Amino acid sequence: MRKLAKLYIGTNTKMYKTVADTVAFLTELGRLTADIDRQAFELFVIPSFTALESARKCVPPALVKIGAQNMHWEDEGQFTGEISPPMLKELGVEIVEIGHSERRHVFGESDADENKKVLAALKHGFTPLLCVGETLAQKELGISDESLSIQLKIGLSGVAREDARKLWVAYEPVWAIGVNGIPASAGYAAEKQWVIKRVLGDIFGDAGREIPVFYGGSVNPGNAAELIAQPYIDGLFIGRSAWNACAFNELIRKVVPVFAGK
Ligand code: PGA
């Protein structure tokens, strides 16, 4: 079993928080978690575009890293409704989430699209957080591993070996996400995280196995500690259970000691 030096915990607030909601949430989250040693713990929040500027200003980056939920790959152009890398740079955003299940399955993004975004994020100095996960149909057909491998190999195509250390990956099985999601068992999640680590190793060699891989999909106060105790789960990427700062802080405090003893 391998363990990375740092535990990563983050949330994507999807389309749920206004600017005021985001600022209140982040201010409280920063205050509640300020005493947790950030040498071994990275906390990140990914709010809506409209809240990014205020989000980056209301809590120091040393406490909470801020990410965008999506990004276009071009620097500028005739792309109505899209947000470019320089626009996010201007706001001090550190992370760009790429290929969340809802982007892929509600908005029809392809692996090739995600790949252009990953390359653009690296070019502009962001941490790309590439999300991958099999659908229920793929799981039932027994092709989950193949699906994960394809998403990673296309999504990360053309990434230089020396850039591997700049990547984050989230494993989020599509069937486990959201209000109708069924949380993956810790054993199932660990097995698939190992598949992901193996594919990352195939792509990047040793550097690939050092890429932090997070689990997401119905993480909650009841399963978070068991998930983080698993080999190859380097962090948790949480939706609903993280959107209240007090509850999120409590969940974090359950997980931090388990990771430290891993
Ligand atoms: P959930 O969302 O924790 O609410 O299932 C996870 C996600 O979409 O990243």
Short mmCIF file of C-alpha atoms and ligand atoms in Angstrom, two decimals:
data_model
loop_
_atom_site.label_atom_id
_atom_site.label_comp_id
_atom_site.label_asym_id
_atom_site.label_seq_id
_atom_site.Cartn_x
_atom_site.Cartn_y
_atom_site.Cartn_z
CA MET A 1 0.00 0.00 0.00
CA ARG A 2 1.35 3.42 -0.89
CA LYS A 3 0.50 6.61 0.83
CA LEU A 4 1.12 10.13 -0.40
CA ALA A 5 2.37 12.69 2.10
CA LYS A 6 -0.72 14.84 1.85
CA LEU A 7 -4.42 14.35 2.34
CA TYR A 8 -6.66 16.24 -0.09
CA ILE A 9 -10.26 17.15 0.65
CA GLY A 10 -12.38 19.38 -1.53
CA THR A 11 -15.83 20.25 -2.71
CA ASN A 12 -17.44 21.42 -5.90
CA THR A 13 -20.48 23.51 -4.98
CA LYS A 14 -22.06 22.90 -8.42
CA MET A 15 -24.84 25.44 -9.21
CA TYR A 16 -25.95 25.87 -5.60
CA LYS A 17 -24.24 28.89 -4.04
CA THR A 18 -24.56 32.59 -4.87
CA VAL A 19 -21.65 34.98 -4.26
CA ALA A 20 -23.00 35.76 -0.79
CA ASP A 21 -23.50 32.06 0.02
CA THR A 22 -19.99 31.24 -1.18
CA VAL A 23 -18.34 33.99 0.86
CA ALA A 24 -20.24 33.00 4.01
CA PHE A 25 -19.37 29.33 3.49
CA LEU A 26 -15.68 29.93 2.79
CA THR A 27 -15.19 32.43 5.58
CA GLU A 28 -16.63 29.99 8.09
CA LEU A 29 -14.80 27.00 6.64
CA GLY A 30 -11.48 28.86 6.76
CA ARG A 31 -12.05 29.86 10.37
CA LEU A 32 -13.20 26.41 11.51
CA THR A 33 -10.32 24.55 9.89
CA ALA A 34 -7.52 27.10 10.42
CA ASP A 35 -5.82 25.04 13.14
CA ILE A 36 -5.39 21.94 10.95
CA ASP A 37 -1.77 21.69 9.77
CA ARG A 38 -1.72 22.44 6.03
CA GLN A 39 1.66 20.75 5.54
CA ALA A 40 -0.15 17.43 5.38
CA PHE A 41 -3.60 18.60 4.34
CA GLU A 42 -4.87 20.44 1.27
CA LEU A 43 -8.37 21.89 1.38
CA PHE A 44 -9.98 23.13 -1.83
CA VAL A 45 -13.32 24.60 -2.84
CA ILE A 46 -14.67 24.92 -6.39
CA PRO A 47 -17.47 27.51 -6.53
CA SER A 48 -19.46 28.93 -9.44
CA PHE A 49 -17.72 31.33 -11.84
CA THR A 50 -19.58 34.36 -10.53
CA ALA A 51 -18.26 33.75 -7.00
CA LEU A 52 -14.61 33.11 -7.89
CA GLU A 53 -13.27 36.62 -7.40
CA SER A 54 -14.92 37.04 -3.99
CA ALA A 55 -14.00 33.49 -3.03
CA ARG A 56 -10.32 34.08 -3.70
CA LYS A 57 -10.39 37.28 -1.63
CA CYS A 58 -12.29 36.03 1.43
CA VAL A 59 -9.96 33.24 2.53
CA PRO A 60 -6.17 32.97 2.15
CA PRO A 61 -4.80 30.44 -0.37
CA ALA A 62 -2.72 28.90 2.41
CA LEU A 63 -5.99 27.75 4.02
CA VAL A 64 -8.20 27.01 1.03
CA LYS A 65 -7.26 26.63 -2.64
CA ILE A 66 -9.91 27.83 -5.09
CA GLY A 67 -10.85 26.13 -8.34
CA ALA A 68 -13.14 26.75 -11.30
CA GLN A 69 -15.75 24.18 -12.32
CA ASN A 70 -14.91 24.37 -16.02
CA MET A 71 -12.80 26.31 -18.53
CA HIS A 72 -12.58 26.71 -22.30
CA TRP A 73 -9.26 25.71 -23.84
CA GLU A 74 -8.79 28.74 -26.07
CA ASP A 75 -7.35 32.00 -24.73
CA GLU A 76 -10.04 34.04 -26.48
CA GLY A 77 -12.44 33.85 -29.39
CA GLN A 78 -16.01 33.60 -30.64
CA PHE A 79 -17.21 31.31 -27.84
CA THR A 80 -20.26 32.95 -26.31
CA GLY A 81 -20.85 31.85 -22.74
CA GLU A 82 -17.39 30.37 -22.23
CA ILE A 83 -14.63 31.39 -19.79
CA SER A 84 -10.96 31.42 -20.88
CA PRO A 85 -7.78 30.49 -18.98
CA PRO A 86 -6.54 34.12 -18.80
CA MET A 87 -9.91 35.16 -17.30
CA LEU A 88 -9.46 32.62 -14.50
CA LYS A 89 -5.79 33.53 -14.04
CA GLU A 90 -6.82 37.13 -13.50
CA LEU A 91 -8.93 36.03 -10.51
CA GLY A 92 -6.17 34.05 -8.79
CA VAL A 93 -7.82 30.67 -9.34
CA GLU A 94 -5.42 27.77 -8.69
CA ILE A 95 -7.34 24.69 -9.81
CA VAL A 96 -9.50 23.89 -12.83
CA GLU A 97 -11.94 21.01 -12.58
CA ILE A 98 -12.19 19.20 -15.89
CA GLY A 99 -14.68 16.58 -17.06
CA HIS A 100 -16.99 16.36 -14.05
CA SER A 101 -19.66 13.76 -14.76
CA GLU A 102 -22.28 16.49 -15.23
CA ARG A 103 -20.10 18.22 -17.83
CA ARG A 104 -19.70 14.93 -19.69
CA HIS A 105 -23.23 13.56 -19.35
CA VAL A 106 -25.44 16.66 -19.16
CA PHE A 107 -23.43 18.93 -21.46
CA GLY A 108 -21.99 16.30 -23.77
CA GLU A 109 -18.27 16.92 -23.32
CA SER A 110 -16.00 14.28 -24.84
CA ASP A 111 -12.66 12.88 -23.73
CA ALA A 112 -11.07 14.88 -26.54
CA ASP A 113 -12.62 18.09 -25.12
CA GLU A 114 -11.32 17.24 -21.64
CA ASN A 115 -7.87 16.66 -23.12
CA LYS A 116 -7.79 20.15 -24.69
CA LYS A 117 -8.79 21.61 -21.33
CA VAL A 118 -6.12 19.65 -19.44
CA LEU A 119 -3.42 20.86 -21.84
CA ALA A 120 -4.67 24.46 -21.65
CA ALA A 121 -4.80 24.32 -17.84
CA LEU A 122 -1.19 23.12 -17.69
CA LYS A 123 -0.07 25.74 -20.20
CA HIS A 124 -1.52 28.45 -17.96
CA GLY A 125 -0.13 27.07 -14.71
CA PHE A 126 -3.35 25.73 -13.17
CA THR A 127 -3.69 22.41 -11.38
CA PRO A 128 -5.98 20.39 -13.66
CA LEU A 129 -8.37 18.18 -11.68
CA LEU A 130 -9.46 15.58 -14.24
CA CYS A 131 -12.60 13.67 -13.21
CA VAL A 132 -13.19 10.17 -14.54
CA GLY A 133 -15.75 7.50 -13.76
CA GLU A 134 -17.69 4.66 -15.34
CA THR A 135 -21.43 4.79 -15.99
CA LEU A 136 -23.81 2.21 -14.53
CA ALA A 137 -24.17 0.61 -17.98
CA GLN A 138 -20.39 0.24 -18.28
CA LYS A 139 -20.21 -1.23 -14.78
CA GLU A 140 -22.93 -3.76 -15.60
CA LEU A 141 -21.18 -4.73 -18.83
CA GLY A 142 -17.96 -5.33 -16.88
CA ILE A 143 -16.05 -2.65 -18.79
CA SER A 144 -15.40 -0.18 -15.95
CA ASP A 145 -11.63 -0.63 -16.07
CA GLU A 146 -11.55 -0.18 -19.83
CA SER A 147 -13.69 2.94 -19.55
CA LEU A 148 -11.42 4.46 -16.89
CA SER A 149 -8.36 3.63 -18.94
CA ILE A 150 -9.82 5.28 -22.06
CA GLN A 151 -10.85 8.42 -20.15
CA LEU A 152 -7.36 8.74 -18.67
CA LYS A 153 -5.41 7.90 -21.81
CA ILE A 154 -7.35 10.33 -24.00
CA GLY A 155 -7.82 12.97 -21.29
CA LEU A 156 -4.11 13.07 -20.51
CA SER A 157 -2.81 12.54 -24.02
CA GLY A 158 0.13 14.81 -24.86
CA VAL A 159 0.86 15.69 -21.22
CA ALA A 160 4.64 15.71 -20.77
CA ARG A 161 6.05 13.27 -18.24
CA GLU A 162 7.53 16.15 -16.22
CA ASP A 163 4.06 17.67 -15.91
CA ALA A 164 2.57 14.57 -14.27
CA ARG A 165 3.32 16.00 -10.83
CA LYS A 166 1.03 18.96 -11.59
CA LEU A 167 -2.06 16.78 -12.13
CA TRP A 168 -4.87 15.75 -9.80
CA VAL A 169 -7.38 13.04 -10.69
CA ALA A 170 -10.80 12.33 -9.17
CA TYR A 171 -12.48 8.96 -9.50
CA GLU A 172 -16.22 9.57 -9.45
CA PRO A 173 -18.36 6.66 -10.61
CA VAL A 174 -21.32 8.22 -12.43
CA TRP A 175 -23.80 5.96 -10.62
CA ALA A 176 -22.50 7.11 -7.23
CA ILE A 177 -22.90 10.86 -7.74
CA GLY A 178 -25.69 13.11 -6.54
CA VAL A 179 -29.13 12.73 -4.96
CA ASN A 180 -29.85 9.46 -6.78
CA GLY A 181 -26.32 8.14 -6.31
CA ILE A 182 -25.45 4.94 -4.50
CA PRO A 183 -22.11 5.33 -2.69
CA ALA A 184 -19.45 2.92 -3.92
CA SER A 185 -18.33 0.50 -1.21
CA ALA A 186 -14.90 1.28 0.15
CA GLY A 187 -13.59 -1.97 -1.34
CA TYR A 188 -14.96 -1.23 -4.81
CA ALA A 189 -13.60 2.33 -4.70
CA ALA A 190 -10.15 1.10 -3.62
CA GLU A 191 -10.09 -1.46 -6.44
CA LYS A 192 -10.87 1.16 -9.07
CA GLN A 193 -8.45 3.67 -7.55
CA TRP A 194 -5.77 1.02 -8.02
CA VAL A 195 -6.81 0.60 -11.66
CA ILE A 196 -6.41 4.37 -12.09
CA LYS A 197 -2.99 4.40 -10.40
CA ARG A 198 -1.89 1.54 -12.64
CA VAL A 199 -3.00 3.37 -15.80
CA LEU A 200 -1.30 6.58 -14.59
CA GLY A 201 1.84 4.50 -14.05
CA ASP A 202 1.54 3.12 -17.59
CA ILE A 203 1.27 6.66 -18.95
CA PHE A 204 3.86 8.47 -16.84
CA GLY A 205 5.99 5.80 -15.14
CA ASP A 206 6.79 6.30 -11.44
CA ALA A 207 5.63 9.93 -11.58
CA GLY A 208 2.18 8.67 -12.55
CA ARG A 209 1.79 6.73 -9.33
CA GLU A 210 2.49 9.92 -7.34
CA ILE A 211 -0.48 11.74 -8.88
CA PRO A 212 -3.07 12.24 -6.13
CA VAL A 213 -6.29 10.38 -6.90
CA PHE A 214 -9.42 11.30 -4.96
CA TYR A 215 -12.68 9.42 -4.55
CA GLY A 216 -15.99 11.22 -5.06
CA GLY A 217 -19.64 10.18 -5.22
CA SER A 218 -21.96 10.29 -2.20
CA VAL A 219 -19.12 10.71 0.31
CA ASN A 220 -20.82 11.37 3.64
CA PRO A 221 -20.00 11.47 7.36
CA GLY A 222 -20.79 7.75 7.60
CA ASN A 223 -18.41 6.49 4.89
CA ALA A 224 -15.65 9.13 4.68
CA ALA A 225 -13.30 7.58 7.25
CA GLU A 226 -13.62 4.08 5.81
CA LEU A 227 -12.95 5.40 2.31
CA ILE A 228 -9.82 7.30 3.30
CA ALA A 229 -8.50 4.28 5.17
CA GLN A 230 -8.31 2.42 1.84
CA PRO A 231 -5.07 2.07 -0.06
CA TYR A 232 -4.75 4.36 -3.08
CA ILE A 233 -7.44 6.82 -1.96
CA ASP A 234 -5.45 10.04 -1.51
CA GLY A 235 -8.35 12.35 -0.93
CA LEU A 236 -12.09 12.93 -1.01
CA PHE A 237 -14.03 15.05 -3.48
CA ILE A 238 -17.38 15.82 -1.94
CA GLY A 239 -20.65 17.37 -3.05
CA ARG A 240 -23.72 17.53 -0.81
CA SER A 241 -22.06 16.53 2.46
CA ALA A 242 -19.62 19.44 2.25
CA TRP A 243 -21.89 22.40 1.56
CA ASN A 244 -22.48 23.30 5.19
CA ALA A 245 -19.23 24.57 6.71
CA CYS A 246 -19.87 23.08 10.18
CA ALA A 247 -20.78 19.65 8.83
CA PHE A 248 -17.84 19.75 6.40
CA ASN A 249 -15.45 20.68 9.23
CA GLU A 250 -16.73 17.74 11.28
CA LEU A 251 -16.27 15.36 8.38
CA ILE A 252 -12.72 16.67 7.79
CA ARG A 253 -11.87 16.11 11.45
CA LYS A 254 -13.04 12.50 11.22
CA VAL A 255 -10.86 11.88 8.20
CA VAL A 256 -7.59 13.67 9.09
CA PRO A 257 -6.58 11.29 11.94
CA VAL A 258 -7.50 8.22 9.89
CA PHE A 259 -5.26 9.39 7.03
CA ALA A 260 -2.44 10.18 9.44
CA GLY A 261 -2.56 6.60 10.72
CA LYS A 262 -2.83 5.06 7.23
P1 PGA B 1 -22.09 14.13 -4.19
O1 PGA B 1 -21.37 14.82 -5.43
O2 PGA B 1 -21.07 14.02 -3.07
O3 PGA B 1 -23.21 15.03 -3.85
O4 PGA B 1 -22.54 12.77 -4.64
C1 PGA B 1 -20.09 14.42 -5.80
C2 PGA B 1 -19.64 15.16 -7.02
O5 PGA B 1 -20.43 15.42 -7.92
O6 PGA B 1 -18.44 15.48 -7.13
#
